[in-house]
Amino acid sequence: MKTNPESENLDPKDVELMRFMDGLDPHDHPEWLEEKAAAQQLGQLLRSHLPSHAEPPSAEFFTSQIMAQIAPTGPARAGVSARSGFMDIFRRWCAPLATAAAVLVVGGMVMKRQSPGGGREAFAYTPIANVKATLDFNKDAGATVINLTGLTAIPDAREIKAFNVASTGAVAPGATQRFYAANDPDILLFVLHATDDGGPQIREVH
Amino acid sequence: MRSRLAILLLTLALTMAVRADDDDDPPTVEAQVDGLLFFATNDTVPTATEGAKEAEKSVPAATMASLRTRLAKAFPQKNYQLLGLHTQNLLKDYESWVVPSKELCLKIDSRGAAANGGINLHLQLWQEKKVLVKSDTILKPGQPIFIGGPDWRKGRLIFVVMLK
């Protein structure tokens, strides 16, 4: 094990433990064998689940799933932060591995979404906290159903204007797009301008 | 030296001419989709607006009846009133907006033909300046995509996208 500034401030017993974990301590420590076996098992888990060549279908979705996996461990870790000694060091040593394991478990889930033919299966993701998005194929309906739960309701007082809109042609990125009525090409209904975040800025004209 | 320069300039001019030709090519239409906005409710449906009446006329009655039956199998509401419709060409290498209403609109990136039929899409459902959901999915002929959106009044808005 390489010495670093942090290890210089450690309890000598903790340094000895870390050297033992790394296989650098020639002495026997039967009391630490259980911890060493657990660490080795974790290492094997990492190696066996690492699909290093594949890319997730959506970086944003991938990150959100990692955060969802890690999130439940947050409060527990915060609750024991005052403890010191061996467990504190062991936890510090294991934390990166645990995070990596979570990444790999999620990675495995995402990779499993890829079909054997190389095409990607469907998924849905919402960036809104407290909103849940599910995607299923409903056989009875013969349709893919994306269901969003937990969205803020639209106020009852709001009137929703909708139209019969004709297809538009191609516009250059960043250019304003105009939408006309399907039954009358002279009636301009909306003007849409894509904002920097990719969202729409829509002005209703009609 | 002069001849080398002439060859270089000629090559450059030809390259620019080819690129200009590429730019002039009209974008390829990969598919045409219908984006329909429904109001789903167990209550009595409100009187249809002029826009809704126009939209209803644009879709064959049998298609609408089938769609309502299928929606009722996917969602708990009994009544499905069409509010708006936007028929849009999906263009290769362009993002397309499907906007039957300012309230909810769908951004579609076409990602080419799917291996077993249909078309690979990346969808984003937007409500004003907020993206509600992002999805990578496949839209197949005869298999619409239903997106259950926000509640409104005594019901819910549902966005439907299907191949025309």
Short mmCIF file of C-alpha atoms in Angstrom, two decimals:
data_model
loop_
_atom_site.label_atom_id
_atom_site.label_comp_id
_atom_site.label_asym_id
_atom_site.label_seq_id
_atom_site.Cartn_x
_atom_site.Cartn_y
_atom_site.Cartn_z
CA MET A 1 0.00 0.00 0.00
CA LYS A 2 1.33 3.40 -0.89
CA THR A 3 1.64 5.90 1.89
CA ASN A 4 -0.32 9.05 1.36
CA PRO A 5 -0.75 12.18 3.50
CA GLU A 6 -4.04 10.88 4.84
CA SER A 7 -2.58 7.56 6.02
CA GLU A 8 0.16 9.38 7.92
CA ASN A 9 -2.50 10.62 10.32
CA LEU A 10 -4.07 7.22 10.85
CA ASP A 11 -3.94 5.02 13.86
CA PRO A 12 -1.07 2.51 13.38
CA LYS A 13 -3.58 -0.28 13.92
CA ASP A 14 -5.69 1.00 11.04
CA VAL A 15 -2.64 1.21 8.79
CA GLU A 16 -1.81 -2.37 9.71
CA LEU A 17 -5.39 -3.39 8.82
CA MET A 18 -5.19 -1.74 5.41
CA ARG A 19 -1.83 -3.38 4.70
CA PHE A 20 -3.37 -6.73 5.66
CA MET A 21 -6.32 -6.07 3.33
CA ASP A 22 -3.89 -5.33 0.51
CA GLY A 23 -1.95 -8.52 1.25
CA LEU A 24 1.16 -6.60 2.25
CA ASP A 25 1.22 -7.59 5.90
CA PRO A 26 3.10 -10.87 6.45
CA HIS A 27 1.49 -11.48 9.84
CA ASP A 28 -1.66 -13.52 10.46
CA HIS A 29 -4.71 -11.66 11.68
CA PRO A 30 -7.52 -14.23 12.15
CA GLU A 31 -9.78 -11.51 13.58
CA TRP A 32 -9.71 -9.67 10.21
CA LEU A 33 -10.21 -12.65 7.91
CA GLU A 34 -13.95 -12.10 7.71
CA GLU A 35 -13.52 -8.48 6.55
CA LYS A 36 -10.88 -9.52 4.02
CA ALA A 37 -13.16 -12.21 2.58
CA ALA A 38 -15.99 -9.67 2.27
CA ALA A 39 -13.70 -7.25 0.43
CA GLN A 40 -12.52 -9.97 -1.94
CA GLN A 41 -16.13 -10.99 -2.63
CA LEU A 42 -16.93 -7.38 -3.50
CA GLY A 43 -13.97 -7.29 -5.86
CA GLN A 44 -15.18 -10.42 -7.63
CA LEU A 45 -18.65 -8.88 -7.92
CA LEU A 46 -17.15 -5.82 -9.60
CA ARG A 47 -15.13 -7.86 -12.06
CA SER A 48 -17.98 -10.20 -12.96
CA HIS A 49 -20.46 -7.38 -13.64
CA LEU A 50 -18.25 -5.02 -15.55
CA PRO A 51 -19.46 -4.62 -19.18
CA SER A 52 -16.84 -2.01 -19.92
CA HIS A 53 -17.41 -1.91 -23.68
CA ALA A 54 -21.10 -1.01 -23.67
CA GLU A 55 -22.62 2.45 -23.51
CA PRO A 56 -25.82 3.29 -21.68
CA PRO A 57 -28.72 4.33 -23.92
CA SER A 58 -29.13 7.69 -22.21
CA ALA A 59 -26.53 9.33 -20.02
CA GLU A 60 -29.14 11.33 -18.14
CA PHE A 61 -31.28 8.28 -17.48
CA PHE A 62 -28.22 6.28 -16.49
CA THR A 63 -27.13 8.92 -13.97
CA SER A 64 -30.61 9.17 -12.50
CA GLN A 65 -30.72 5.42 -11.95
CA ILE A 66 -27.33 5.49 -10.23
CA MET A 67 -28.51 8.27 -7.95
CA ALA A 68 -31.66 6.31 -7.18
CA GLN A 69 -29.54 3.31 -6.21
CA ILE A 70 -27.16 5.30 -4.06
CA ALA A 71 -29.71 7.60 -2.43
CA PRO A 72 -31.01 5.12 0.19
CA THR A 73 -27.51 4.72 1.65
CA GLY A 74 -27.10 8.47 2.21
CA PRO A 75 -28.92 9.01 5.52
CA ALA A 76 -27.48 5.85 7.05
CA ARG A 77 -23.95 6.95 6.27
CA ALA A 78 -24.62 10.39 7.68
CA GLY A 79 -25.98 8.86 10.87
CA VAL A 80 -22.81 6.98 11.75
CA SER A 81 -20.29 9.59 10.67
CA ALA A 82 -19.32 10.38 14.25
CA ARG A 83 -17.94 6.90 14.84
CA SER A 84 -14.21 6.43 14.52
CA GLY A 85 -11.63 3.69 14.50
CA PHE A 86 -11.68 0.53 12.45
CA MET A 87 -15.28 0.72 11.13
CA ASP A 88 -14.79 4.31 10.04
CA ILE A 89 -11.66 3.43 8.12
CA PHE A 90 -13.26 0.29 6.71
CA ARG A 91 -16.27 2.29 5.56
CA ARG A 92 -14.04 4.92 3.98
CA TRP A 93 -12.18 2.15 2.18
CA CYS A 94 -15.36 0.44 1.04
CA ALA A 95 -17.37 3.54 0.05
CA PRO A 96 -15.84 3.93 -3.42
CA LEU A 97 -16.25 0.22 -4.05
CA ALA A 98 -19.87 0.30 -2.89
CA THR A 99 -20.55 3.23 -5.22
CA ALA A 100 -18.83 1.41 -8.07
CA ALA A 101 -20.89 -1.70 -7.29
CA ALA A 102 -24.08 0.38 -7.46
CA VAL A 103 -22.92 1.76 -10.81
CA LEU A 104 -22.32 -1.73 -12.11
CA VAL A 105 -25.60 -3.12 -10.84
CA VAL A 106 -27.45 -0.26 -12.58
CA GLY A 107 -25.22 -0.73 -15.61
CA GLY A 108 -26.23 -4.35 -15.73
CA MET A 109 -29.89 -3.38 -15.56
CA VAL A 110 -29.51 -0.87 -18.37
CA MET A 111 -27.52 -3.27 -20.53
CA LYS A 112 -30.19 -5.92 -20.06
CA ARG A 113 -32.58 -3.52 -21.76
CA GLN A 114 -30.70 -4.07 -24.97
CA SER A 115 -32.31 -6.62 -27.19
CA PRO A 116 -30.31 -9.54 -28.63
CA GLY A 117 -30.44 -7.95 -32.05
CA GLY A 118 -28.53 -4.95 -30.79
CA GLY A 119 -31.55 -2.65 -30.81
CA ARG A 120 -32.54 -0.96 -27.59
CA GLU A 121 -35.75 -1.65 -25.81
CA ALA A 122 -37.97 1.14 -24.62
CA PHE A 123 -37.61 3.10 -21.42
CA ALA A 124 -39.08 6.27 -19.96
CA TYR A 125 -37.50 8.68 -17.54
CA THR A 126 -38.70 11.82 -15.79
CA PRO A 127 -36.32 14.44 -14.42
CA ILE A 128 -38.98 15.77 -12.02
CA ALA A 129 -38.56 14.86 -8.37
CA ASN A 130 -41.53 12.99 -6.83
CA VAL A 131 -42.87 12.10 -10.26
CA LYS A 132 -42.78 8.52 -11.42
CA ALA A 133 -42.64 7.45 -15.07
CA THR A 134 -43.39 3.90 -16.13
CA LEU A 135 -43.38 2.39 -19.59
CA ASP A 136 -45.16 -0.85 -20.46
CA PHE A 137 -46.67 -2.45 -23.48
CA ASN A 138 -50.36 -2.98 -22.75
CA LYS A 139 -51.41 -6.07 -24.70
CA ASP A 140 -55.13 -5.44 -24.27
CA ALA A 141 -54.80 -1.94 -25.67
CA GLY A 142 -52.15 -2.91 -28.21
CA ALA A 143 -50.24 0.20 -27.23
CA THR A 144 -47.12 1.35 -25.45
CA VAL A 145 -48.26 3.16 -22.32
CA ILE A 146 -46.08 5.75 -20.62
CA ASN A 147 -47.72 6.65 -17.35
CA LEU A 148 -46.75 9.68 -15.30
CA THR A 149 -47.88 9.82 -11.69
CA GLY A 150 -47.31 12.61 -9.20
CA LEU A 151 -47.52 15.48 -11.67
CA THR A 152 -48.95 18.78 -10.51
CA ALA A 153 -52.52 19.10 -11.73
CA ILE A 154 -53.40 21.84 -14.18
CA PRO A 155 -55.66 24.39 -12.46
CA ASP A 156 -59.32 23.78 -13.21
CA ALA A 157 -59.80 27.42 -14.13
CA ARG A 158 -57.36 27.19 -17.02
CA GLU A 159 -58.88 26.77 -20.46
CA ILE A 160 -56.94 24.44 -22.72
CA LYS A 161 -57.01 25.55 -26.31
CA ALA A 162 -56.21 22.86 -28.83
CA PHE A 163 -56.35 22.83 -32.60
CA ASN A 164 -56.16 20.77 -35.76
CA VAL A 165 -52.61 21.52 -36.84
CA ALA A 166 -50.97 20.91 -40.22
CA SER A 167 -47.52 19.44 -40.70
CA THR A 168 -44.61 21.83 -40.90
CA GLY A 169 -41.49 21.54 -43.00
CA ALA A 170 -37.88 21.47 -41.89
CA VAL A 171 -36.42 24.50 -40.18
CA ALA A 172 -32.80 25.16 -39.35
CA PRO A 173 -31.75 24.58 -35.74
CA GLY A 174 -32.67 27.60 -33.65
CA ALA A 175 -35.03 29.00 -36.27
CA THR A 176 -38.62 29.87 -35.49
CA GLN A 177 -41.20 27.31 -36.52
CA ARG A 178 -44.71 28.26 -37.59
CA PHE A 179 -47.74 26.01 -37.26
CA TYR A 180 -50.81 26.56 -39.42
CA ALA A 181 -54.35 25.20 -39.26
CA ALA A 182 -54.85 21.94 -41.12
CA ASN A 183 -58.04 23.18 -42.74
CA ASP A 184 -56.73 26.64 -43.66
CA PRO A 185 -53.06 27.25 -44.48
CA ASP A 186 -53.55 30.97 -43.97
CA ILE A 187 -54.41 30.64 -40.29
CA LEU A 188 -51.27 30.80 -38.17
CA LEU A 189 -51.87 29.04 -34.85
CA PHE A 190 -48.54 28.86 -33.03
CA VAL A 191 -45.04 30.17 -33.33
CA LEU A 192 -42.44 27.96 -31.67
CA HIS A 193 -38.87 28.83 -30.88
CA ALA A 194 -36.60 26.22 -29.30
CA THR A 195 -34.78 27.59 -26.25
CA ASP A 196 -31.18 26.89 -25.27
CA ASP A 197 -32.23 23.99 -23.03
CA GLY A 198 -34.04 22.33 -25.94
CA GLY A 199 -37.48 23.28 -24.68
CA PRO A 200 -40.20 25.08 -26.59
CA GLN A 201 -41.16 28.70 -26.30
CA ILE A 202 -44.62 28.78 -27.82
CA ARG A 203 -46.61 31.85 -28.66
CA GLU A 204 -50.24 31.27 -29.46
CA VAL A 205 -51.27 33.48 -32.34
CA HIS A 206 -54.80 32.45 -33.19
CA MET B 1 3.95 26.19 -58.38
CA ARG B 2 1.11 27.96 -60.17
CA SER B 3 -0.29 24.68 -61.47
CA ARG B 4 -0.30 23.20 -57.96
CA LEU B 5 -2.15 26.22 -56.67
CA ALA B 6 -4.67 25.94 -59.51
CA ILE B 7 -5.28 22.26 -58.71
CA LEU B 8 -5.73 23.08 -55.02
CA LEU B 9 -8.24 25.83 -55.77
CA LEU B 10 -10.11 23.60 -58.21
CA THR B 11 -10.33 20.82 -55.62
CA LEU B 12 -11.58 23.29 -53.03
CA ALA B 13 -14.21 24.65 -55.40
CA LEU B 14 -15.44 21.15 -56.28
CA THR B 15 -15.66 20.18 -52.61
CA MET B 16 -17.70 23.29 -51.83
CA ALA B 17 -19.97 22.62 -54.80
CA VAL B 18 -20.65 19.06 -53.61
CA ARG B 19 -21.39 20.30 -50.09
CA ALA B 20 -23.75 22.94 -51.46
CA ASP B 21 -25.58 20.22 -53.39
CA ASP B 22 -25.92 18.21 -50.16
CA ASP B 23 -27.34 21.22 -48.35
CA ASP B 24 -29.91 21.78 -51.08
CA ASP B 25 -31.27 18.25 -50.79
CA PRO B 26 -34.71 18.30 -49.19
CA PRO B 27 -34.82 16.44 -45.88
CA THR B 28 -36.01 12.85 -46.05
CA VAL B 29 -39.45 12.20 -44.60
CA GLU B 30 -39.02 9.06 -42.46
CA ALA B 31 -42.61 8.79 -41.30
CA GLN B 32 -45.77 10.74 -40.67
CA VAL B 33 -47.32 10.74 -37.22
CA ASP B 34 -50.54 11.91 -35.66
CA GLY B 35 -50.26 13.54 -32.26
CA LEU B 36 -53.62 13.63 -30.48
CA LEU B 37 -54.46 15.31 -27.20
CA PHE B 38 -57.32 13.70 -25.27
CA PHE B 39 -59.18 14.66 -22.14
CA ALA B 40 -59.99 11.48 -20.20
CA THR B 41 -62.76 11.65 -17.63
CA ASN B 42 -65.42 9.64 -15.88
CA ASP B 43 -67.52 12.76 -15.80
CA THR B 44 -69.62 14.08 -18.65
CA VAL B 45 -67.42 15.46 -21.38
CA PRO B 46 -67.54 19.20 -22.00
CA THR B 47 -68.79 20.66 -25.25
CA ALA B 48 -66.20 20.23 -27.98
CA THR B 49 -64.42 23.36 -29.13
CA GLU B 50 -64.16 24.29 -32.81
CA GLY B 51 -60.60 23.00 -32.86
CA ALA B 52 -61.71 19.68 -31.38
CA LYS B 53 -64.52 19.37 -33.92
CA GLU B 54 -62.09 20.02 -36.77
CA ALA B 55 -59.64 17.50 -35.34
CA GLU B 56 -62.33 14.86 -34.92
CA LYS B 57 -63.30 15.26 -38.58
CA SER B 58 -59.71 14.67 -39.72
CA VAL B 59 -59.49 11.18 -38.25
CA PRO B 60 -61.58 8.34 -39.74
CA ALA B 61 -64.47 7.47 -37.42
CA ALA B 62 -63.38 3.83 -37.18
CA THR B 63 -59.87 4.87 -36.13
CA MET B 64 -61.26 7.17 -33.46
CA ALA B 65 -63.60 4.50 -32.13
CA SER B 66 -60.78 1.97 -31.98
CA LEU B 67 -58.52 4.48 -30.26
CA ARG B 68 -61.11 5.27 -27.59
CA THR B 69 -61.66 1.57 -26.91
CA ARG B 70 -57.94 1.01 -26.56
CA LEU B 71 -57.48 4.04 -24.31
CA ALA B 72 -60.21 2.69 -22.03
CA LYS B 73 -58.21 -0.53 -21.70
CA ALA B 74 -55.07 1.31 -20.70
CA PHE B 75 -56.56 3.97 -18.42
CA PRO B 76 -59.40 3.86 -15.87
CA GLN B 77 -61.48 6.67 -17.38
CA LYS B 78 -64.57 5.89 -19.46
CA ASN B 79 -64.80 8.94 -21.71
CA TYR B 80 -62.09 10.25 -24.05
CA GLN B 81 -62.70 13.57 -25.69
CA LEU B 82 -60.34 14.62 -28.45
CA LEU B 83 -59.09 18.15 -27.85
CA GLY B 84 -56.58 18.61 -30.64
CA LEU B 85 -54.62 16.92 -33.41
CA HIS B 86 -51.35 17.62 -35.14
CA THR B 87 -50.22 15.58 -38.14
CA GLN B 88 -46.48 15.95 -38.59
CA ASN B 89 -43.83 14.59 -40.93
CA LEU B 90 -40.79 13.18 -39.14
CA LEU B 91 -37.72 14.35 -41.00
CA LYS B 92 -34.41 12.57 -40.96
CA ASP B 93 -31.77 14.44 -38.93
CA TYR B 94 -34.30 17.03 -37.80
CA GLU B 95 -36.21 17.28 -34.56
CA SER B 96 -39.96 17.54 -35.02
CA TRP B 97 -42.47 19.23 -32.75
CA VAL B 98 -45.98 17.88 -32.41
CA VAL B 99 -48.12 20.66 -30.97
CA PRO B 100 -51.87 20.02 -30.87
CA SER B 101 -51.99 22.49 -27.97
CA LYS B 102 -49.71 24.96 -26.29
CA GLU B 103 -50.41 23.11 -23.05
CA LEU B 104 -48.65 19.86 -23.95
CA CYS B 105 -46.33 19.27 -26.86
CA LEU B 106 -44.05 16.49 -27.95
CA LYS B 107 -40.54 16.76 -29.34
CA ILE B 108 -39.60 13.81 -31.52
CA ASP B 109 -36.15 12.82 -32.74
CA SER B 110 -36.38 10.14 -35.37
CA ARG B 111 -33.59 7.60 -35.01
CA GLY B 112 -34.19 5.47 -38.05
CA ALA B 113 -36.03 2.30 -38.87
CA ALA B 114 -36.35 -0.30 -36.11
CA ALA B 115 -35.05 -3.81 -36.70
CA ASN B 116 -38.49 -5.48 -36.51
CA GLY B 117 -40.54 -2.77 -38.11
CA GLY B 118 -41.55 0.69 -37.05
CA ILE B 119 -39.27 3.56 -36.22
CA ASN B 120 -36.91 4.28 -33.32
CA LEU B 121 -37.83 7.51 -31.59
CA HIS B 122 -36.60 9.69 -28.80
CA LEU B 123 -39.58 11.49 -27.28
CA GLN B 124 -39.79 14.42 -24.92
CA LEU B 125 -43.16 15.56 -23.58
CA TRP B 126 -43.08 19.22 -22.59
CA GLN B 127 -45.51 21.24 -20.51
CA GLU B 128 -44.61 24.87 -21.10
CA LYS B 129 -40.92 25.11 -20.12
CA LYS B 130 -40.79 21.84 -18.20
CA VAL B 131 -39.98 18.45 -19.67
CA LEU B 132 -42.29 15.87 -18.10
CA VAL B 133 -40.80 12.70 -19.53
CA LYS B 134 -38.10 11.52 -21.90
CA SER B 135 -38.32 8.19 -23.61
CA ASP B 136 -36.52 6.04 -26.12
CA THR B 137 -39.07 3.80 -27.74
CA ILE B 138 -40.25 2.24 -30.97
CA LEU B 139 -43.39 3.38 -32.73
CA LYS B 140 -44.86 0.58 -34.79
CA PRO B 141 -47.73 0.61 -37.28
CA GLY B 142 -51.00 -0.05 -35.48
CA GLN B 143 -49.38 0.27 -32.05
CA PRO B 144 -49.80 3.81 -30.73
CA ILE B 145 -48.01 5.29 -27.74
CA PHE B 146 -50.21 6.62 -24.93
CA ILE B 147 -48.69 9.11 -22.50
CA GLY B 148 -50.74 9.70 -19.36
CA GLY B 149 -50.13 13.35 -18.43
CA PRO B 150 -51.31 15.75 -15.74
CA ASP B 151 -54.73 15.81 -14.11
CA TRP B 152 -57.11 18.54 -15.19
CA ARG B 153 -60.57 19.25 -13.88
CA LYS B 154 -62.23 15.90 -13.15
CA GLY B 155 -59.99 13.97 -15.48
CA ARG B 156 -56.60 13.79 -17.08
CA LEU B 157 -54.80 14.82 -20.26
CA ILE B 158 -53.49 12.00 -22.43
CA PHE B 159 -51.15 12.48 -25.35
CA VAL B 160 -51.32 9.88 -28.10
CA VAL B 161 -48.81 9.49 -30.90
CA MET B 162 -49.28 7.01 -33.71
CA LEU B 163 -47.99 6.33 -37.18
CA LYS B 164 -50.31 7.60 -39.86
#
